Amino acid sequence: PFCRSMERSAKFQLPLPFPLHPGALPWTACGRVWRKCAADPELRHLSWYVAAVETYREEELQHLGATVYLDYAGAALYSRAQLRAAQAALLEQCLGNPHSSKSTGKLVEHVRDVVLDMFGVSHASHTVVFTGGTTHGIQLLGESYAWGQSTVFLYADESHTSILGLRQFAKRAQVACGTFALENLPRLADGLCAACPLEGAAASLAYRGGEANLLAFPGESNFSGSKPEISCLQALRQGPLRWRVLLDAAKLACSPAELNLAECPADFTVISFYKMFGYPTGLGALIVRHDAAQLLVPRVDLAAGPEGPFGPAYFAGGCVSAISATSSFAVPRPSLSEWLERGTSHFQGIVVLPSQLKALRVLGSDFSRRHHALAVCREAYLHSIRMQHSSGVSLCKVFGRHDDPSWFQVQGPTMTLILSYADGSPVPYSIVQQRAEAQGILLRTGCHCNAGGCQQHLGLSDNDLRHFFASGKVCGDDKGLVDGRPTGVVRVSFGVFSTFSDVVSWLTLLREFLDCRPDSDLGVAEHLCTAPAPVQSLQPSDTCGSIVALKVYPVKGCGPLRVRRWPLDPATGTLLLDRRWCLTLEPDGSLRAAKPGVSRVRPVSAKQAPRLTTVRLSLCRRGKEMMLVLSAKNLTSNLEISLSERDVRLLLACGAEVENPQEVSSFQRQGQQQATVDCKQHLHAAGNWFEELLGFSAGRLRLVVAAESMGEVAGTGETPVSLRSGPARSTDFANAPNTLLLVSTASLREFGRLCGLAVPADRFRANLEVDFQKPDEEVHWPVGMPLQVGQACFEAAGRCVRCQAVDIDPEDATTGFSESRDEQLQSTYPTGPPLPGARHRSLITGRSLAAEVKQQKK
């Protein structure tokens, strides 16, 4: 059967045998987990998986298409059901400007109560100020906060850039600024011992008796998903510095019911609704405790107008109770929401918020939806950290608190990591991004607007960042390495619509990088085939075997290059160099022109010239160059084909190994001459060598690059049964693109038993010789069935019915059946002279051959 590389198959969805943990229960290709999990803490997350999400996603997220969405930390996905619910809410009644329509104004006030209820509080203790999002809410706070020269402002180093932007307001007010590590948050209740002064701050970091000391940090890091110990907030507010707390809950609020402001007494909390629901965008909230509201309220000066911390405060429509256009007289509204919601609010977006929450709760309770996302992330994490190169180096280094015994309490559904090559050096995140985009995976790379997260987890100092900038590195670019050091990371995050199939796609992407080395020119990691290596079906079945031989056929019809370790070509998905070149017979110049659309140049294969099978191949390296060396018993000279720089780099990067290492350096026989042919130029000169081999002196044989000559891409040169129909019917050569040929040694043994004859696997010219447990297993493989060959993934492309070539003995080019060579060659080349040594046999199946052999014995 044919195996088609998954890398070239757009429809591929790899159902891995999850979970891999001992004693764990399996889940199917659809991702449905058996609910009865063992009492093992490592498996507990499997019982949290909500299988109904899969059906819901098929029905309500059809717009997702083939995209694998792994960026819920960037924005949640919206479903069709949510959009229908939003449409219904907008069409129930006419909505007008809240400053004009009292009914719309009442709806907006009702939604404020809904938002507060989501976070466990009410309008009796908190006020909701609708904003354009988390960043806008932070900006409003910075502009309005009662900064004082005795104030201390601290922020967690692993904070979003929007939090870091607050220090500009603090510097303007000459406030002492500093940072702290997120894990040291509880220690700040006792003072400033766990804080570090901000370099270049105007004031030293010391407590000077101020009462508006501000502490800002994320409830969940948007970088790593780590969560601080927020149960200490009450102690922080009651400690000697009487901290006022700004909680950045943009990421924390993505997890349903994770944030309860009744238990977490933050003074100011900022959120973005698009991160929670996916729709609408451009809408967020600043939630303020009533006892902290006075820190944002402007001072009233009837003569000069409202005063903020930096002088006259800006106001807009709806913000004032009274105002004069001819003087400075202006009175701010007493309500904080009215003062800070400048102009007309996003009232249409506000009105649909309850419908979004209701639409999502169809999938289950807040608890179940939150734990579903954690379950998917946990499964991705457990498999990712187990991946290793054959050198023993771990593929992934994951940041965060995933290994904490209480990981489900201190770690969100986010996995941030860097990938390493086989030698331990880092893979640039830009390469991961490129490969992800090629596979339809949407994830996030870089520092995610969290410079402190990168500094902490990648060990970067302030001087390092300055050096990176001087080297051309800027935020948001794809410069993943500077001086060999990583400048960013890869982040995958999960949400309510995530499924185990997303995990499968992620792990498939990771396998692209296994055993890849940094000196490859690919820009991407390469799959490898090795022998021996296990072969197994990735669907529930008994298919299981081992590769016993791995062969590459660089020249069509010639013998194999036997290898132990060999890369897959990223351009084709096939083994590198496989069927790269072919021998062609050019027509006689005296012949009439070919019919329109019919090529007059035809490839020569072992069926027409059996002596090609006697050609032996080896690999030679001389300095920085590599050559394929072709030799034959009856020739006194060898033919060398030099490889391109790209091919050489690929082979060196993956550590390619031939089966007989001594052939690499000792291929040259005593007294033999070497004819070197550049693979880029003058390939036709190699025709002389083949003409001597075949005893053909017409000067019309040419060695050409198969894809360029035949207008095809690389393939096995045979057509699987599944592809032999329709308008895209294959041509004579390389007509099964992106395929490898596999033969079962168990089936051959059984075939030989029925025939009473030995059936050598060499005659079938397969790339993979696999020893399965049972004969004829491959006969029942459906087209598209996924297979894992070592670390590489393939799918069955169909059965291949081998023809005359299986009769040829590659040792001496003899065949078991005879027919006039002229008759066969004339049928293949009706307008040209025949080649010597051709034999023909009817195209028959294996079972009929067994019957024919038995009949001949009789």
PDB file of N, CA and C in Angstrom, residues 11 19 511:
ATOM      1  N   LYS A  11      -6.560  17.388   4.719  1.00  0.00           N
ATOM      2  CA  LYS A  11      -7.685  16.851   5.471  1.00  0.00           C
ATOM      3  C   LYS A  11      -7.257  16.098   6.718  1.00  0.00           C
ATOM      4  N   PRO A  19      -5.393   8.819  26.459  1.00  0.00           N
ATOM      5  CA  PRO A  19      -4.147   9.393  26.929  1.00  0.00           C
ATOM      6  C   PRO A  19      -3.041   8.356  26.919  1.00  0.00           C
ATOM      7  N   ARG A 511       5.700  17.391  16.511  1.00  0.00           N
ATOM      8  CA  ARG A 511       6.464  16.307  15.897  1.00  0.00           C
ATOM      9  C   ARG A 511       7.266  16.775  14.679  1.00  0.00           C
TER      10      ARG A 511
END
